């Protein structure tokens, strides 16, 4: 048994504005599964869930962003220096603003924030991300990348590609779509994540059994006031929230 990462979930005061920003930023389409939810996913015959893309769900919440810097963010891929420059200009025109997360002036990537202050990076062209699609990676700040690689490598069906003291990298075993990267940051998590991953069982697998397996790996139950919902909220060993959705048909 293993779970598959299927989407990145953003909390937002204005899910319409944030959802449309990310749809325009990624060149994807917009739909809605219900009030207060904006679904952003590729067009061109893409059928969710598929590891070729982690879709974006933007969910309305009443609380504003409080963290100085999110501990989970997206890195966007580019194909050339010109593409990077053009993408940064286009994102600013869509409402993105420059963000200072202590990166300094000499890094080759550009740090921006979406209309509600969620930081993301527009990377310089890198061979590693040439086939990921517009999202190069989902990046998670953590204290212990090795421990995160162990947990997420066993929790999901993604392969652990690299592990070191300062970073760890996972990707779908099919070799498609974005990477999941853990970067060492000495500061521990102190507030709820504004951005998190959603996972899903494969057809035929049981969500209850998968949740029990995750608890055995070190996940803990999480009460966000979600009530009786068809998904389970958990936290990984460093407290990063994630949800296990009901399985697809």
Coordinates of C-alpha atoms in Angstrom, one line a residue:
X1 CA 0.0 0.0 0.0
X2 CA 1.1 3.6 -0.7
X3 CA -0.5 6.9 -1.2
X4 CA -0.1 9.2 -4.2
X5 CA 0.3 13.0 -3.9
X6 CA -2.4 14.5 -6.0
X7 CA -2.7 18.2 -5.3
X8 CA -1.3 21.3 -3.5
X9 CA -3.9 22.9 -1.2
X10 CA -3.8 26.7 -0.6
X11 CA -5.9 28.4 2.0
X12 CA -7.1 31.9 1.0
X13 CA -9.3 34.7 2.1
X14 CA -10.4 35.2 -1.5
X15 CA -10.2 31.8 -3.2
X16 CA -11.5 33.2 -6.5
X17 CA -8.6 35.8 -6.7
X18 CA -5.9 33.4 -5.6
X19 CA -7.2 30.6 -7.7
X20 CA -7.4 32.6 -10.9
X21 CA -3.9 34.0 -10.2
X22 CA -2.5 30.5 -10.0
X23 CA -4.4 29.4 -13.1
X24 CA -3.0 32.3 -15.1
X25 CA 0.5 31.8 -13.6
X26 CA 0.6 28.1 -14.6
X27 CA -1.4 28.4 -17.8
X28 CA -4.0 26.0 -16.5
X29 CA -7.8 25.9 -16.3
X30 CA -10.2 26.7 -13.5
X31 CA -13.2 24.8 -12.2
X32 CA -15.0 24.5 -8.8
X33 CA -16.2 21.4 -7.0
X34 CA -18.3 23.5 -4.7
X35 CA -18.7 26.9 -2.9
X36 CA -15.4 28.2 -1.5
X37 CA -13.2 25.9 -3.6
X38 CA -11.3 26.7 -6.8
X39 CA -9.7 23.8 -8.7
X40 CA -6.7 24.6 -10.9
X41 CA -5.5 21.9 -13.2
X42 CA -4.0 21.4 -16.7
X43 CA -6.1 21.2 -19.8
X44 CA -5.3 19.2 -22.9
X45 CA -7.0 16.0 -21.8
X46 CA -5.4 15.8 -18.4
X47 CA -7.4 13.5 -16.1
X48 CA -6.9 14.0 -12.4
X49 CA -5.2 12.3 -10.5
X50 CA -2.1 11.9 -12.5
X51 CA 1.5 12.3 -11.3
X52 CA 2.3 14.3 -14.4
X53 CA 1.0 17.3 -12.5
X54 CA 0.1 18.2 -9.0
X55 CA -3.0 20.2 -9.3
X56 CA -3.8 23.3 -7.1
X57 CA -6.9 23.5 -4.9
X58 CA -7.6 26.9 -3.3
X59 CA -10.0 26.8 -0.4
X60 CA -11.6 29.8 1.3
X61 CA -10.9 30.3 5.0
X62 CA -11.6 33.3 7.3
X63 CA -8.1 33.6 8.7
X64 CA -5.4 35.7 6.9
X65 CA -1.8 34.5 6.5
X66 CA 0.1 35.1 9.7
X67 CA 3.5 33.5 9.1
X68 CA 6.4 35.7 8.1
X69 CA 7.2 33.0 5.6
X70 CA 5.3 29.9 4.6
X71 CA 7.1 26.7 5.3
X72 CA 5.7 25.2 2.1
X73 CA 6.0 26.9 -1.3
X74 CA 6.1 26.3 -5.0
X75 CA 9.1 26.6 -7.3
X76 CA 8.2 27.4 -10.9
X77 CA 10.3 26.1 -13.8
X78 CA 11.7 28.1 -16.8
X79 CA 13.3 27.0 -20.0
X80 CA 15.7 30.0 -20.6
X81 CA 16.9 33.2 -19.2
X82 CA 14.5 35.1 -21.5
X83 CA 11.6 32.9 -20.3
X84 CA 12.5 33.6 -16.7
X85 CA 12.5 37.3 -17.3
X86 CA 9.2 37.2 -19.2
X87 CA 7.5 35.0 -16.6
X88 CA 8.5 37.3 -13.7
X89 CA 7.1 40.3 -15.6
X90 CA 3.9 38.5 -16.5
X91 CA 3.4 37.3 -12.9
X92 CA 3.9 40.8 -11.6
X93 CA 1.3 42.0 -14.0
X94 CA -1.1 39.4 -12.6
X95 CA -0.6 40.7 -9.1
X96 CA 2.6 39.1 -7.8
X97 CA 4.9 41.2 -5.7
X98 CA 8.6 40.9 -4.9
X99 CA 9.3 39.0 -1.6
X100 CA 12.3 39.1 0.7
X101 CA 12.8 35.8 2.5
X102 CA 16.5 36.4 3.2
X103 CA 17.7 35.2 -0.2
X104 CA 20.1 38.1 -0.8
X105 CA 20.8 39.8 -4.1
X106 CA 23.1 37.3 -5.7
X107 CA 20.7 34.3 -6.2
X108 CA 19.8 33.3 -9.8
X109 CA 16.1 32.8 -8.9
X110 CA 13.4 35.4 -8.2
X111 CA 11.2 35.3 -5.1
X112 CA 7.7 36.6 -5.5
X113 CA 4.4 36.4 -3.5
X114 CA 0.9 35.8 -4.8
X115 CA -1.9 38.2 -4.1
X116 CA -2.3 36.9 -0.5
X117 CA 1.4 36.9 0.3
X118 CA 2.2 33.2 -0.4
X119 CA 5.8 33.1 -1.4
X120 CA 7.1 31.2 -4.5
X121 CA 10.2 31.1 -6.6
X122 CA 10.7 31.5 -10.3
X123 CA 13.8 29.5 -11.0
X124 CA 16.5 30.1 -13.5
X125 CA 16.6 27.3 -16.2
X126 CA 17.8 24.0 -14.7
X127 CA 18.2 20.8 -16.5
X128 CA 16.7 18.9 -13.6
X129 CA 13.4 20.6 -14.1
X130 CA 13.2 20.5 -17.9
X131 CA 10.3 17.9 -18.0
X132 CA 8.3 18.8 -14.8
X133 CA 5.8 21.1 -16.3
X134 CA 5.3 24.6 -14.9
X135 CA 5.7 23.5 -11.3
X136 CA 9.3 22.4 -10.8
X137 CA 8.9 21.5 -7.1
X138 CA 6.9 21.6 -4.0
X139 CA 9.4 22.8 -1.4
X140 CA 9.1 22.1 2.4
X141 CA 11.2 23.8 5.1
X142 CA 12.1 21.3 7.8
X143 CA 14.6 20.7 10.6
X144 CA 15.6 17.2 9.5
X145 CA 15.5 16.4 5.8
X146 CA 16.6 12.8 6.4
X147 CA 13.7 12.1 8.7
X148 CA 11.3 13.7 6.3
X149 CA 12.6 11.6 3.4
X150 CA 12.1 8.5 5.5
X151 CA 8.5 9.4 6.4
X152 CA 7.4 10.7 3.0
X153 CA 9.3 8.0 1.1
X154 CA 7.3 5.3 3.0
X155 CA 4.0 7.3 3.1
X156 CA 3.9 7.8 -0.7
X157 CA 4.7 5.8 -3.8
X158 CA 7.3 8.4 -4.8
X159 CA 11.0 7.5 -5.0
X160 CA 13.6 9.1 -2.8
X161 CA 16.1 10.6 -5.3
X162 CA 18.5 12.4 -3.0
X163 CA 19.1 12.5 0.8
X164 CA 21.7 14.7 2.6
X165 CA 21.8 16.6 5.8
X166 CA 20.6 19.8 4.2
X167 CA 18.1 18.5 1.7
X168 CA 16.1 15.6 0.4
X169 CA 14.4 15.1 -2.9
X170 CA 11.5 12.8 -4.0
X171 CA 9.7 12.3 -7.3
X172 CA 7.0 10.1 -8.7
X173 CA 8.3 6.6 -9.6
X174 CA 7.1 7.2 -13.1
X175 CA 9.7 10.0 -13.5
X176 CA 7.1 12.6 -14.4
X177 CA 5.7 15.8 -12.8
X178 CA 7.2 18.0 -10.1
X179 CA 9.6 17.1 -7.3
X180 CA 9.0 17.1 -3.6
X181 CA 11.9 18.7 -1.9
X182 CA 12.8 19.1 1.8
X183 CA 15.2 21.9 2.7
X184 CA 16.9 22.2 6.1
X185 CA 15.9 25.2 8.1
X186 CA 16.9 25.4 11.8
X187 CA 13.7 27.2 12.9
X188 CA 10.9 24.8 13.9
X189 CA 7.3 25.1 12.6
X190 CA 5.2 27.4 14.9
X191 CA 2.0 28.2 13.0
X192 CA -0.4 26.1 10.8
X193 CA 0.7 25.7 7.2
X194 CA -1.0 28.0 4.6
X195 CA -0.1 25.5 1.9
X196 CA -0.2 21.7 2.2
X197 CA -0.2 18.5 0.2
X198 CA -3.3 16.3 -0.3
X199 CA -2.7 12.5 -0.8
X200 CA -5.1 9.8 -2.2
X201 CA -5.2 6.0 -2.0
X202 CA -5.2 4.0 -5.2
X203 CA -8.5 2.4 -6.3
X204 CA -9.0 -0.7 -4.3
X205 CA -7.0 0.5 -1.3
X206 CA -8.7 1.4 1.9
X207 CA -8.3 5.0 3.3
X208 CA -8.8 3.8 6.9
X209 CA -6.0 1.3 6.6
X210 CA -3.7 3.8 4.9
X211 CA -4.3 6.3 7.7
X212 CA -3.5 3.7 10.3
X213 CA -0.3 2.9 8.4
X214 CA 0.6 6.6 8.4
X215 CA 0.1 6.8 12.1
X216 CA 2.5 3.8 12.5
X217 CA 5.1 5.8 10.5
X218 CA 4.8 8.8 12.8
X219 CA 1.9 10.8 11.6
X220 CA -0.5 12.4 14.1
X221 CA -4.1 13.2 14.0
X222 CA -5.0 16.8 13.4
X223 CA -8.2 18.7 14.4
X224 CA -8.6 21.8 12.3
X225 CA -12.3 22.1 13.1
X226 CA -13.0 20.1 9.9
X227 CA -15.9 18.2 11.4
X228 CA -17.3 15.2 9.5
X229 CA -15.6 15.3 6.2
X230 CA -14.6 12.6 3.7
X231 CA -10.9 13.1 4.2
X232 CA -8.5 12.7 7.1
X233 CA -6.3 15.5 8.4
X234 CA -2.9 14.5 9.7
X235 CA 0.5 16.0 10.4
X236 CA 3.9 14.6 9.5
X237 CA 6.6 14.1 12.2
X238 CA 7.5 17.8 12.1
X239 CA 3.9 19.0 12.2
X240 CA 3.3 19.8 8.5
X241 CA -0.4 19.3 7.8
X242 CA -1.6 17.1 5.0
X243 CA -4.9 15.4 4.1
X244 CA -5.7 11.9 2.9
X245 CA -8.6 12.2 0.5
X246 CA -11.2 9.6 -0.3
X247 CA -10.1 7.3 -3.2
X248 CA -11.0 8.1 -6.7
X249 CA -13.1 5.8 -8.8

